[in-house]
mmCIF file of N, CA and C in Angstrom:
data_model
loop_
_atom_site.group_PDB
_atom_site.id
_atom_site.type_symbol
_atom_site.label_atom_id
_atom_site.label_comp_id
_atom_site.label_asym_id
_atom_site.label_seq_id
_atom_site.Cartn_x
_atom_site.Cartn_y
_atom_site.Cartn_z
ATOM 1 N N MET A 207 115.782 83.929 75.373
ATOM 2 C CA MET A 207 115.527 82.885 76.327
ATOM 3 C C MET A 207 115.627 81.711 75.520
ATOM 4 N N ILE A 208 116.231 80.979 75.858
ATOM 5 C CA ILE A 208 116.799 79.305 75.180
ATOM 6 C C ILE A 208 115.597 78.697 75.557
ATOM 7 N N GLU A 209 115.830 78.506 77.064
ATOM 8 C CA GLU A 209 114.765 77.421 77.901
ATOM 9 C C GLU A 209 113.798 78.514 78.847
ATOM 10 N N ILE A 210 113.173 77.817 79.006
ATOM 11 C CA ILE A 210 112.227 78.196 79.959
ATOM 12 C C ILE A 210 111.886 77.060 81.274
ATOM 13 N N THR A 211 113.286 76.888 82.129
ATOM 14 C CA THR A 211 113.119 76.662 83.119
ATOM 15 C C THR A 211 112.974 77.248 84.309
ATOM 16 N N ALA A 212 112.659 76.707 85.231
ATOM 17 C CA ALA A 212 112.294 77.993 86.662
ATOM 18 C C ALA A 212 113.760 79.323 86.583
ATOM 19 N N GLU A 213 114.724 78.551 86.783
ATOM 20 C CA GLU A 213 115.834 79.405 86.460
ATOM 21 C C GLU A 213 116.229 80.349 85.405
ATOM 22 N N ALA A 214 115.769 79.038 83.983
ATOM 23 C CA ALA A 214 115.976 80.610 83.047
ATOM 24 C C ALA A 214 115.001 82.247 83.346
ATOM 25 N N CYS A 215 113.959 81.256 84.005
ATOM 26 C CA CYS A 215 112.910 82.896 84.047
ATOM 27 C C CYS A 215 113.057 83.611 85.335
ATOM 28 N N ALA A 216 113.619 83.047 86.080
ATOM 29 C CA ALA A 216 114.132 83.825 87.155
ATOM 30 C C ALA A 216 115.075 84.638 86.804
ATOM 31 N N THR A 217 116.441 84.328 86.069
ATOM 32 C CA THR A 217 117.011 85.031 85.555
ATOM 33 C C THR A 217 116.736 86.050 84.806
ATOM 34 N N ALA A 218 115.636 85.801 83.808
ATOM 35 C CA ALA A 218 115.454 86.589 82.735
ATOM 36 C C ALA A 218 114.609 87.867 83.738
ATOM 37 N N LEU A 219 113.821 87.742 84.667
ATOM 38 C CA LEU A 219 113.323 88.336 85.859
ATOM 39 C C LEU A 219 114.004 89.618 86.273
ATOM 40 N N VAL A 220 115.166 89.118 87.024
ATOM 41 C CA VAL A 220 116.158 89.910 87.580
ATOM 42 C C VAL A 220 116.851 90.963 86.694
ATOM 43 N N SER A 221 117.436 89.179 85.575
ATOM 44 C CA SER A 221 118.227 90.328 84.404
ATOM 45 C C SER A 221 117.750 91.167 83.564
ATOM 46 N N GLY A 222 116.838 90.969 82.867
ATOM 47 C CA GLY A 222 115.934 91.398 82.126
ATOM 48 C C GLY A 222 114.767 92.975 82.435
ATOM 49 N N TRP A 223 114.772 92.399 83.579
ATOM 50 C CA TRP A 223 113.500 93.804 84.131
ATOM 51 C C TRP A 223 113.977 94.285 84.906
ATOM 52 N N ILE A 224 114.237 93.966 86.346
ATOM 53 C CA ILE A 224 114.388 94.278 87.742
ATOM 54 C C ILE A 224 116.102 95.001 87.190
ATOM 55 N N SER A 225 116.547 94.843 86.684
ATOM 56 C CA SER A 225 118.354 95.291 86.638
ATOM 57 C C SER A 225 117.798 97.199 85.815
ATOM 58 N N ARG A 226 116.784 96.779 84.873
ATOM 59 C CA ARG A 226 116.524 97.944 84.104
ATOM 60 C C ARG A 226 115.340 98.889 84.855
ATOM 61 N N PHE A 227 114.497 98.169 85.323
ATOM 62 C CA PHE A 227 113.251 99.253 85.291
ATOM 63 C C PHE A 227 113.379 99.058 86.853
ATOM 64 N N GLY A 228 113.680 98.434 87.811
ATOM 65 C CA GLY A 228 113.340 98.742 89.175
ATOM 66 C C GLY A 228 112.701 97.261 89.748
ATOM 67 N N CYS A 229 112.054 97.413 90.419
ATOM 68 C CA CYS A 229 111.486 96.189 91.346
ATOM 69 C C CYS A 229 109.949 96.350 91.209
ATOM 70 N N PRO A 230 109.275 95.255 90.205
ATOM 71 C CA PRO A 230 107.930 95.215 90.018
ATOM 72 C C PRO A 230 107.198 95.270 91.265
ATOM 73 N N THR A 231 105.644 95.816 91.256
ATOM 74 C CA THR A 231 104.903 95.781 92.894
ATOM 75 C C THR A 231 104.066 94.597 91.961
ATOM 76 N N GLN A 232 103.630 94.107 91.271
ATOM 77 C CA GLN A 232 103.222 92.811 90.573
ATOM 78 C C GLN A 232 103.278 91.866 89.200
ATOM 79 N N VAL A 233 103.614 90.570 89.505
ATOM 80 C CA VAL A 233 103.965 90.256 88.148
ATOM 81 C C VAL A 233 103.237 89.110 88.018
ATOM 82 N N THR A 234 102.235 89.190 86.633
ATOM 83 C CA THR A 234 101.313 88.570 86.234
ATOM 84 C C THR A 234 101.595 87.188 85.208
ATOM 85 N N THR A 235 101.569 85.982 85.598
ATOM 86 C CA THR A 235 101.773 85.275 84.944
ATOM 87 C C THR A 235 100.822 84.123 84.620
ATOM 88 N N ASP A 236 101.378 83.282 83.239
ATOM 89 C CA ASP A 236 100.090 81.901 83.256
ATOM 90 C C ASP A 236 100.792 80.765 84.843
ATOM 91 N N GLN A 237 99.964 79.603 84.320
ATOM 92 C CA GLN A 237 100.026 78.907 85.188
ATOM 93 C C GLN A 237 101.203 78.004 84.978
ATOM 94 N N GLY A 238 102.287 78.474 83.802
ATOM 95 C CA GLY A 238 103.374 77.457 83.573
ATOM 96 C C GLY A 238 104.018 76.928 85.257
ATOM 97 N N LEU A 239 104.580 75.838 84.889
ATOM 98 C CA LEU A 239 105.342 75.036 86.182
ATOM 99 C C LEU A 239 106.649 75.582 86.525
ATOM 100 N N GLN A 240 106.940 76.707 86.036
ATOM 101 C CA GLN A 240 108.336 77.356 85.880
ATOM 102 C C GLN A 240 107.999 78.601 87.339
ATOM 103 N N PHE A 241 106.833 79.559 86.922
ATOM 104 C CA PHE A 241 106.255 80.273 87.478
ATOM 105 C C PHE A 241 105.705 79.643 88.613
ATOM 106 N N GLU A 242 105.195 78.657 89.119
ATOM 107 C CA GLU A 242 104.930 77.946 90.544
ATOM 108 C C GLU A 242 106.204 77.724 91.539
ATOM 109 N N SER A 243 107.048 77.361 90.825
ATOM 110 C CA SER A 243 108.733 76.607 91.080
ATOM 111 C C SER A 243 108.614 77.759 92.806
ATOM 112 N N ALA A 244 108.973 76.646 93.425
ATOM 113 C CA ALA A 244 109.481 77.614 95.008
ATOM 114 C C ALA A 244 110.816 78.549 94.594
ATOM 115 N N LEU A 245 111.600 78.768 93.913
ATOM 116 C CA LEU A 245 112.576 79.589 93.272
ATOM 117 C C LEU A 245 111.924 80.657 92.651
ATOM 118 N N PHE A 246 110.993 81.045 91.895
ATOM 119 C CA PHE A 246 110.305 82.161 91.303
ATOM 120 C C PHE A 246 109.167 82.836 92.384
ATOM 121 N N LYS A 247 108.521 81.941 93.267
ATOM 122 C CA LYS A 247 107.802 82.515 94.510
ATOM 123 C C LYS A 247 108.774 83.341 95.227
ATOM 124 N N SER A 248 110.308 82.725 95.458
ATOM 125 C CA SER A 248 110.855 83.176 96.508
ATOM 126 C C SER A 248 111.184 84.312 95.992
ATOM 127 N N ILE A 249 111.446 84.658 94.723
ATOM 128 C CA ILE A 249 112.067 86.165 94.033
ATOM 129 C C ILE A 249 110.844 87.132 93.959
ATOM 130 N N THR A 250 109.642 86.569 93.819
ATOM 131 C CA THR A 250 108.979 87.494 93.857
ATOM 132 C C THR A 250 108.852 87.986 95.024
ATOM 133 N N SER A 251 108.419 87.216 96.023
ATOM 134 C CA SER A 251 108.382 87.444 96.985
ATOM 135 C C SER A 251 109.656 88.545 97.889
ATOM 136 N N MET A 252 110.805 88.306 97.530
ATOM 137 C CA MET A 252 112.248 89.320 97.934
ATOM 138 C C MET A 252 111.945 90.722 97.051
ATOM 139 N N VAL A 253 111.692 90.414 96.346
ATOM 140 C CA VAL A 253 111.556 91.647 95.493
ATOM 141 C C VAL A 253 110.552 92.524 95.559
ATOM 142 N N GLY A 254 109.140 91.837 96.698
ATOM 143 C CA GLY A 254 108.128 92.512 97.180
ATOM 144 C C GLY A 254 106.883 92.600 95.906
ATOM 145 N N ALA A 255 106.905 91.677 95.195
ATOM 146 C CA ALA A 255 106.266 91.757 94.185
ATOM 147 C C ALA A 255 104.752 90.612 94.344
ATOM 148 N N ARG A 256 103.446 91.047 94.275
ATOM 149 C CA ARG A 256 102.599 90.293 93.951
ATOM 150 C C ARG A 256 102.590 89.288 92.950
ATOM 151 N N HIS A 257 102.086 88.051 93.308
ATOM 152 C CA HIS A 257 102.217 87.453 92.038
ATOM 153 C C HIS A 257 100.780 87.034 91.521
ATOM 154 N N PHE A 258 100.355 87.255 90.336
ATOM 155 C CA PHE A 258 98.972 86.670 90.000
ATOM 156 C C PHE A 258 99.477 85.826 89.038
ATOM 157 N N ARG A 259 98.131 85.187 88.666
ATOM 158 C CA ARG A 259 98.072 83.983 87.924
ATOM 159 C C ARG A 259 97.033 83.916 86.814
ATOM 160 N N THR A 260 96.945 83.831 85.430
ATOM 161 C CA THR A 260 95.888 84.121 84.498
ATOM 162 C C THR A 260 95.276 82.753 84.953
ATOM 163 N N THR A 261 93.760 82.478 84.322
ATOM 164 C CA THR A 261 93.077 81.698 84.100
ATOM 165 C C THR A 261 93.101 80.945 82.945
ATOM 166 N N SER A 262 93.696 79.619 83.430
ATOM 167 C CA SER A 262 93.894 78.246 82.363
ATOM 168 C C SER A 262 92.837 78.441 81.257
ATOM 169 N N TYR A 263 92.818 78.238 79.988
ATOM 170 C CA TYR A 263 92.336 78.317 79.227
ATOM 171 C C TYR A 263 91.207 78.832 78.529
ATOM 172 N N HIS A 264 91.700 80.425 79.039
ATOM 173 C CA HIS A 264 91.104 81.916 79.187
ATOM 174 C C HIS A 264 91.739 82.915 78.789
ATOM 175 N N PRO A 265 92.406 83.169 77.591
ATOM 176 C CA PRO A 265 93.075 84.074 77.331
ATOM 177 C C PRO A 265 92.039 85.529 77.281
ATOM 178 N N SER A 266 91.424 85.396 77.569
ATOM 179 C CA SER A 266 90.972 87.296 77.832
ATOM 180 C C SER A 266 90.958 87.521 79.605
ATOM 181 N N SER A 267 91.753 86.738 80.141
ATOM 182 C CA SER A 267 91.717 87.051 81.564
ATOM 183 C C SER A 267 93.515 87.628 81.409
ATOM 184 N N ASN A 268 94.139 87.590 80.360
ATOM 185 C CA ASN A 268 95.632 88.319 80.620
ATOM 186 C C ASN A 268 94.970 89.480 79.229
ATOM 187 N N GLY A 269 94.284 89.947 78.830
ATOM 188 C CA GLY A 269 93.441 90.451 77.776
ATOM 189 C C GLY A 269 94.212 92.045 77.483
ATOM 190 N N MET A 270 95.195 92.469 77.895
ATOM 191 C CA MET A 270 95.796 93.220 77.820
ATOM 192 C C MET A 270 97.343 92.951 76.749
ATOM 193 N N ILE A 271 97.797 91.464 77.118
ATOM 194 C CA ILE A 271 98.760 90.939 76.437
ATOM 195 C C ILE A 271 98.194 90.432 75.397
ATOM 196 N N GLU A 272 97.036 90.032 75.149
ATOM 197 C CA GLU A 272 96.216 88.924 73.560
ATOM 198 C C GLU A 272 96.465 89.896 73.314
ATOM 199 N N ARG A 273 96.056 91.595 73.240
ATOM 200 C CA ARG A 273 95.907 92.765 72.453
ATOM 201 C C ARG A 273 97.109 92.505 71.900
ATOM 202 N N LEU A 274 97.904 92.879 72.584
ATOM 203 C CA LEU A 274 99.435 93.106 72.026
ATOM 204 C C LEU A 274 99.793 92.015 71.110
ATOM 205 N N HIS A 275 99.421 90.517 71.388
ATOM 206 C CA HIS A 275 100.300 89.616 70.784
ATOM 207 C C HIS A 275 99.047 89.504 69.522
ATOM 208 N N ARG A 276 98.262 90.288 69.209
ATOM 209 C CA ARG A 276 97.429 90.365 68.053
ATOM 210 C C ARG A 276 98.261 91.432 67.031
ATOM 211 N N GLN A 277 98.087 92.347 67.993
ATOM 212 C CA GLN A 277 99.036 93.587 67.092
ATOM 213 C C GLN A 277 100.267 93.666 66.268
ATOM 214 N N LEU A 278 100.924 92.573 67.280
ATOM 215 C CA LEU A 278 102.187 92.239 66.930
ATOM 216 C C LEU A 278 101.962 90.946 65.642
ATOM 217 N N LYS A 279 100.783 90.063 65.727
ATOM 218 C CA LYS A 279 101.054 89.010 64.357
ATOM 219 C C LYS A 279 100.913 89.897 63.470
ATOM 220 N N ALA A 280 99.662 91.010 63.791
ATOM 221 C CA ALA A 280 99.607 91.757 62.195
ATOM 222 C C ALA A 280 100.540 92.328 61.861
ATOM 223 N N ALA A 281 101.676 93.162 62.553
ATOM 224 C CA ALA A 281 102.744 93.714 62.284
ATOM 225 C C ALA A 281 103.727 93.164 61.319
ATOM 226 N N ILE A 282 103.968 92.101 62.101
ATOM 227 C CA ILE A 282 104.801 90.847 61.320
ATOM 228 C C ILE A 282 104.420 90.576 60.126
ATOM 229 N N MET A 283 103.163 90.699 60.037
ATOM 230 C CA MET A 283 102.806 89.584 58.988
ATOM 231 C C MET A 283 102.824 90.307 57.710
ATOM 232 N N CYS A 284 102.797 91.540 57.668
ATOM 233 C CA CYS A 284 102.925 93.229 56.712
ATOM 234 C C CYS A 284 104.340 92.502 56.061
ATOM 235 N N HIS A 285 105.572 92.259 56.853
ATOM 236 C CA HIS A 285 106.817 92.274 56.295
ATOM 237 C C HIS A 285 106.883 90.997 55.401
ATOM 238 N N ASN A 286 107.343 91.074 54.620
ATOM 239 C CA ASN A 286 107.867 90.052 53.403
ATOM 240 C C ASN A 286 108.880 89.331 53.516
ATOM 241 N N THR A 287 108.912 88.532 54.602
ATOM 242 C CA THR A 287 109.727 87.748 54.487
ATOM 243 C C THR A 287 109.568 86.815 56.050
ATOM 244 N N SER A 288 110.291 85.245 55.941
ATOM 245 C CA SER A 288 110.121 84.008 55.851
ATOM 246 C C SER A 288 110.002 83.920 57.458
ATOM 247 N N GLN A 289 111.243 84.681 58.024
ATOM 248 C CA GLN A 289 111.905 84.716 59.076
ATOM 249 C C GLN A 289 111.330 85.743 60.237
ATOM 250 N N TRP A 290 110.540 85.571 61.396
ATOM 251 C CA TRP A 290 109.780 86.697 61.708
ATOM 252 C C TRP A 290 110.617 87.445 62.839
ATOM 253 N N THR A 291 112.126 86.534 62.903
ATOM 254 C CA THR A 291 112.888 87.187 64.124
ATOM 255 C C THR A 291 113.503 88.485 63.129
ATOM 256 N N GLU A 292 113.322 88.252 61.887
ATOM 257 C CA GLU A 292 114.117 89.346 61.157
ATOM 258 C C GLU A 292 113.497 90.924 61.668
ATOM 259 N N ALA A 293 111.982 90.301 61.366
ATOM 260 C CA ALA A 293 111.247 91.657 61.033
ATOM 261 C C ALA A 293 110.583 91.969 62.476
ATOM 262 N N LEU A 294 111.051 91.330 64.089
ATOM 263 C CA LEU A 294 110.793 91.575 65.356
ATOM 264 C C LEU A 294 111.260 93.214 65.604
ATOM 265 N N PRO A 295 112.721 93.055 65.407
ATOM 266 C CA PRO A 295 113.116 94.657 66.443
ATOM 267 C C PRO A 295 112.374 96.002 66.170
ATOM 268 N N LEU A 296 112.374 95.764 64.525
ATOM 269 C CA LEU A 296 111.342 97.053 63.695
ATOM 270 C C LEU A 296 110.293 97.287 63.955
ATOM 271 N N VAL A 297 109.483 95.741 64.017
ATOM 272 C CA VAL A 297 108.197 95.938 64.638
ATOM 273 C C VAL A 297 107.759 96.317 65.987
ATOM 274 N N LEU A 298 108.638 96.007 66.610
ATOM 275 C CA LEU A 298 108.665 96.603 68.228
ATOM 276 C C LEU A 298 109.400 98.180 68.284
ATOM 277 N N LEU A 299 109.945 98.245 67.597
ATOM 278 C CA LEU A 299 110.175 100.063 67.449
ATOM 279 C C LEU A 299 109.112 100.523 67.313
ATOM 280 N N GLY A 300 108.125 100.023 66.152
ATOM 281 C CA GLY A 300 107.090 101.083 65.679
ATOM 282 C C GLY A 300 105.846 100.893 66.884
ATOM 283 N N ILE A 301 105.505 99.962 67.297
ATOM 284 C CA ILE A 301 104.510 99.688 68.285
ATOM 285 C C ILE A 301 105.003 100.391 69.776
ATOM 286 N N ARG A 302 105.877 100.746 69.905
ATOM 287 C CA ARG A 302 106.650 101.464 71.431
ATOM 288 C C ARG A 302 106.714 103.031 71.036
ATOM 289 N N THR A 303 106.913 103.544 69.463
ATOM 290 C CA THR A 303 107.117 104.574 69.484
ATOM 291 C C THR A 303 105.562 105.076 68.901
ATOM 292 N N SER A 304 104.260 103.945 68.834
ATOM 293 C CA SER A 304 103.186 105.136 68.158
ATOM 294 C C SER A 304 102.514 105.232 69.107
ATOM 295 N N TRP A 305 101.885 106.726 68.676
ATOM 296 C CA TRP A 305 101.450 107.037 69.456
ATOM 297 C C TRP A 305 99.669 106.321 70.353
ATOM 298 N N LYS A 306 99.469 106.461 71.452
ATOM 299 C CA LYS A 306 98.207 106.022 72.111
ATOM 300 C C LYS A 306 97.656 107.318 72.881
ATOM 301 N N GLU A 307 96.266 107.342 71.987
ATOM 302 C CA GLU A 307 95.234 108.534 72.268
ATOM 303 C C GLU A 307 94.796 108.397 73.946
ATOM 304 N N ASP A 308 94.774 107.051 74.305
ATOM 305 C CA ASP A 308 94.387 107.070 75.595
ATOM 306 C C ASP A 308 95.518 107.131 76.370
ATOM 307 N N ILE A 309 96.505 107.529 76.218
ATOM 308 C CA ILE A 309 97.389 107.914 77.442
ATOM 309 C C ILE A 309 98.169 109.270 77.136
ATOM 310 N N GLN A 310 97.439 109.621 75.714
ATOM 311 C CA GLN A 310 98.339 110.845 75.074
ATOM 312 C C GLN A 310 99.868 110.809 75.069
ATOM 313 N N SER A 311 100.514 109.611 74.842
ATOM 314 C CA SER A 311 101.578 109.500 74.883
ATOM 315 C C SER A 311 101.603 108.145 73.581
ATOM 316 N N SER A 312 103.555 107.951 73.437
ATOM 317 C CA SER A 312 103.510 106.421 73.288
ATOM 318 C C SER A 312 104.607 105.737 74.078
ATOM 319 N N ALA A 313 104.625 104.449 74.477
ATOM 320 C CA ALA A 313 104.970 103.849 75.302
ATOM 321 C C ALA A 313 106.820 104.250 75.375
ATOM 322 N N ALA A 314 107.178 104.663 74.477
ATOM 323 C CA ALA A 314 108.574 104.689 74.727
ATOM 324 C C ALA A 314 108.956 106.278 75.067
ATOM 325 N N GLU A 315 108.060 107.053 74.860
ATOM 326 C CA GLU A 315 107.600 108.754 75.923
ATOM 327 C C GLU A 315 107.752 108.282 77.236
ATOM 328 N N LEU A 316 107.155 107.250 77.543
ATOM 329 C CA LEU A 316 106.265 106.957 79.137
ATOM 330 C C LEU A 316 108.029 106.391 79.893
ATOM 331 N N VAL A 317 108.671 105.732 79.101
ATOM 332 C CA VAL A 317 109.998 105.486 79.653
ATOM 333 C C VAL A 317 110.681 105.998 80.143
ATOM 334 N N TYR A 318 111.416 106.794 78.550
ATOM 335 C CA TYR A 318 112.702 107.567 78.055
ATOM 336 C C TYR A 318 112.177 108.882 78.696
ATOM 337 N N GLY A 319 111.030 109.668 78.916
ATOM 338 C CA GLY A 319 110.887 111.016 78.983
ATOM 339 C C GLY A 319 110.790 111.696 77.739
ATOM 340 N N GLU A 320 111.230 110.865 76.634
ATOM 341 C CA GLU A 320 111.096 111.956 75.487
ATOM 342 C C GLU A 320 110.882 110.993 74.083
ATOM 343 N N PRO A 321 110.575 111.328 72.913
ATOM 344 C CA PRO A 321 109.888 110.485 71.906
ATOM 345 C C PRO A 321 111.334 109.831 71.440
ATOM 346 N N LEU A 322 111.722 108.789 70.750
ATOM 347 C CA LEU A 322 112.261 108.269 70.065
ATOM 348 C C LEU A 322 112.591 108.654 68.856
ATOM 349 N N ARG A 323 113.809 108.748 68.387
ATOM 350 C CA ARG A 323 114.043 109.066 66.823
ATOM 351 C C ARG A 323 113.985 107.673 66.371
ATOM 352 N N LEU A 324 113.484 107.803 64.989
ATOM 353 C CA LEU A 324 112.952 106.478 64.419
ATOM 354 C C LEU A 324 114.278 106.916 63.083
ATOM 355 N N PRO A 325 114.675 105.606 62.578
ATOM 356 C CA PRO A 325 115.558 105.690 61.343
ATOM 357 C C PRO A 325 115.029 106.653 60.469
ATOM 358 N N GLY A 326 113.735 106.914 59.549
ATOM 359 C CA GLY A 326 112.810 108.116 59.062
ATOM 360 C C GLY A 326 114.108 109.189 58.978
ATOM 361 N N GLN A 327 113.604 109.585 60.455
ATOM 362 C CA GLN A 327 114.389 110.828 60.940
ATOM 363 C C GLN A 327 115.587 111.105 60.746
ATOM 364 N N PHE A 328 116.418 109.865 60.359
ATOM 365 C CA PHE A 328 118.089 110.295 60.520
ATOM 366 C C PHE A 328 117.847 110.885 58.612
ATOM 367 N N LEU A 329 117.323 111.200 57.932
ATOM 368 C CA LEU A 329 117.310 111.401 56.512
ATOM 369 C C LEU A 329 117.169 112.614 56.270
ATOM 370 N N PHE A 330 116.589 113.826 57.629
ATOM 371 C CA PHE A 330 116.328 114.878 57.300
ATOM 372 C C PHE A 330 117.012 115.547 58.793
ATOM 373 N N PRO A 331 117.401 117.116 58.415
ATOM 374 C CA PRO A 331 118.326 117.825 59.316
ATOM 375 C C PRO A 331 117.521 117.653 60.975
ATOM 376 N N TYR A 332 118.519 117.373 61.728
ATOM 377 C CA TYR A 332 117.988 117.055 63.348
ATOM 378 C C TYR A 332 117.403 119.104 63.694
ATOM 379 N N GLU A 333 115.991 118.950 64.292
ATOM 380 C CA GLU A 333 115.875 120.008 64.511
ATOM 381 C C GLU A 333 116.194 120.361 66.249
ATOM 382 N N ASP A 334 116.465 121.193 66.483
ATOM 383 C CA ASP A 334 116.949 121.617 67.998
ATOM 384 C C ASP A 334 115.611 122.011 68.786
ATOM 385 N N HIS A 335 115.768 121.544 70.012
ATOM 386 C CA HIS A 335 114.376 121.680 71.313
ATOM 387 C C HIS A 335 114.575 123.513 71.258
ATOM 388 N N THR A 336 112.886 124.071 71.260
ATOM 389 C CA THR A 336 113.283 125.040 71.950
ATOM 390 C C THR A 336 112.991 125.136 73.306
ATOM 391 N N THR A 337 112.925 126.541 73.778
ATOM 392 C CA THR A 337 112.548 126.673 75.251
ATOM 393 C C THR A 337 111.261 126.137 75.238
ATOM 394 N N SER A 338 110.514 126.786 74.470
ATOM 395 C CA SER A 338 108.865 126.821 74.769
ATOM 396 C C SER A 338 108.653 124.510 74.616
ATOM 397 N N ASP A 339 109.755 124.145 74.145
ATOM 398 C CA ASP A 339 109.874 122.373 74.082
ATOM 399 C C ASP A 339 109.602 121.956 75.351
ATOM 400 N N VAL A 340 110.426 122.425 76.071
ATOM 401 C CA VAL A 340 111.817 122.261 77.329
ATOM 402 C C VAL A 340 110.589 122.636 78.615
ATOM 403 N N THR A 341 109.509 123.779 78.289
ATOM 404 C CA THR A 341 108.514 124.399 79.054
ATOM 405 C C THR A 341 107.731 123.299 78.991
ATOM 406 N N PHE A 342 106.694 123.139 77.979
ATOM 407 C CA PHE A 342 106.170 122.219 77.279
ATOM 408 C C PHE A 342 106.279 120.654 78.535
ATOM 409 N N PHE A 343 107.555 120.238 78.215
ATOM 410 C CA PHE A 343 107.777 118.937 78.546
ATOM 411 C C PHE A 343 107.654 118.895 80.367
ATOM 412 N N ALA A 344 108.060 119.829 80.816
ATOM 413 C CA ALA A 344 108.533 120.072 82.584
ATOM 414 C C ALA A 344 107.180 120.643 83.027
ATOM 415 N N VAL A 345 106.113 120.953 82.097
ATOM 416 C CA VAL A 345 104.408 121.136 82.736
ATOM 417 C C VAL A 345 103.725 119.729 82.457
ATOM 418 N N ARG A 346 104.132 118.825 81.500
ATOM 419 C CA ARG A 346 103.519 117.401 81.290
ATOM 420 C C ARG A 346 104.195 116.816 82.137
ATOM 421 N N LEU A 347 105.243 116.905 82.704
ATOM 422 C CA LEU A 347 105.794 116.270 83.673
ATOM 423 C C LEU A 347 105.130 116.065 84.937
ATOM 424 N N ALA A 348 105.156 117.394 85.370
ATOM 425 C CA ALA A 348 104.817 117.605 86.678
ATOM 426 C C ALA A 348 103.177 117.343 86.679
ATOM 427 N N GLU A 349 102.429 117.633 85.421
ATOM 428 C CA GLU A 349 101.304 116.640 85.812
ATOM 429 C C GLU A 349 100.982 115.515 85.964
#
């Protein structure tokens, strides 16, 4: 996003989230003016989402995002580049494909239904999925 106006945020919500994943049941934002606008309120109401606001000057009220920011900053600092935007795509790929013990999956697997292939995997021959993999996936999906 180039700007953070109410119109830009509303457009990003519709074109960047709703068009990909469908209408959310809730939207959590800070108390920025762009999220308090009549436009943003009407869009969240129109799609049937409840709008939650985090507490001002209290980052722990949005703890999940703050933990992600901490992880993101640490991963970007590991890259030897002066432009963080150059490292961001691969850092996000790493975060999205990393195994999460609490959900016994990666975020990418939850979204796409199977693990993403990583750049290093193109160096080795692709292994075909066997019937047991499909059966195992069907059982996991049913759970």
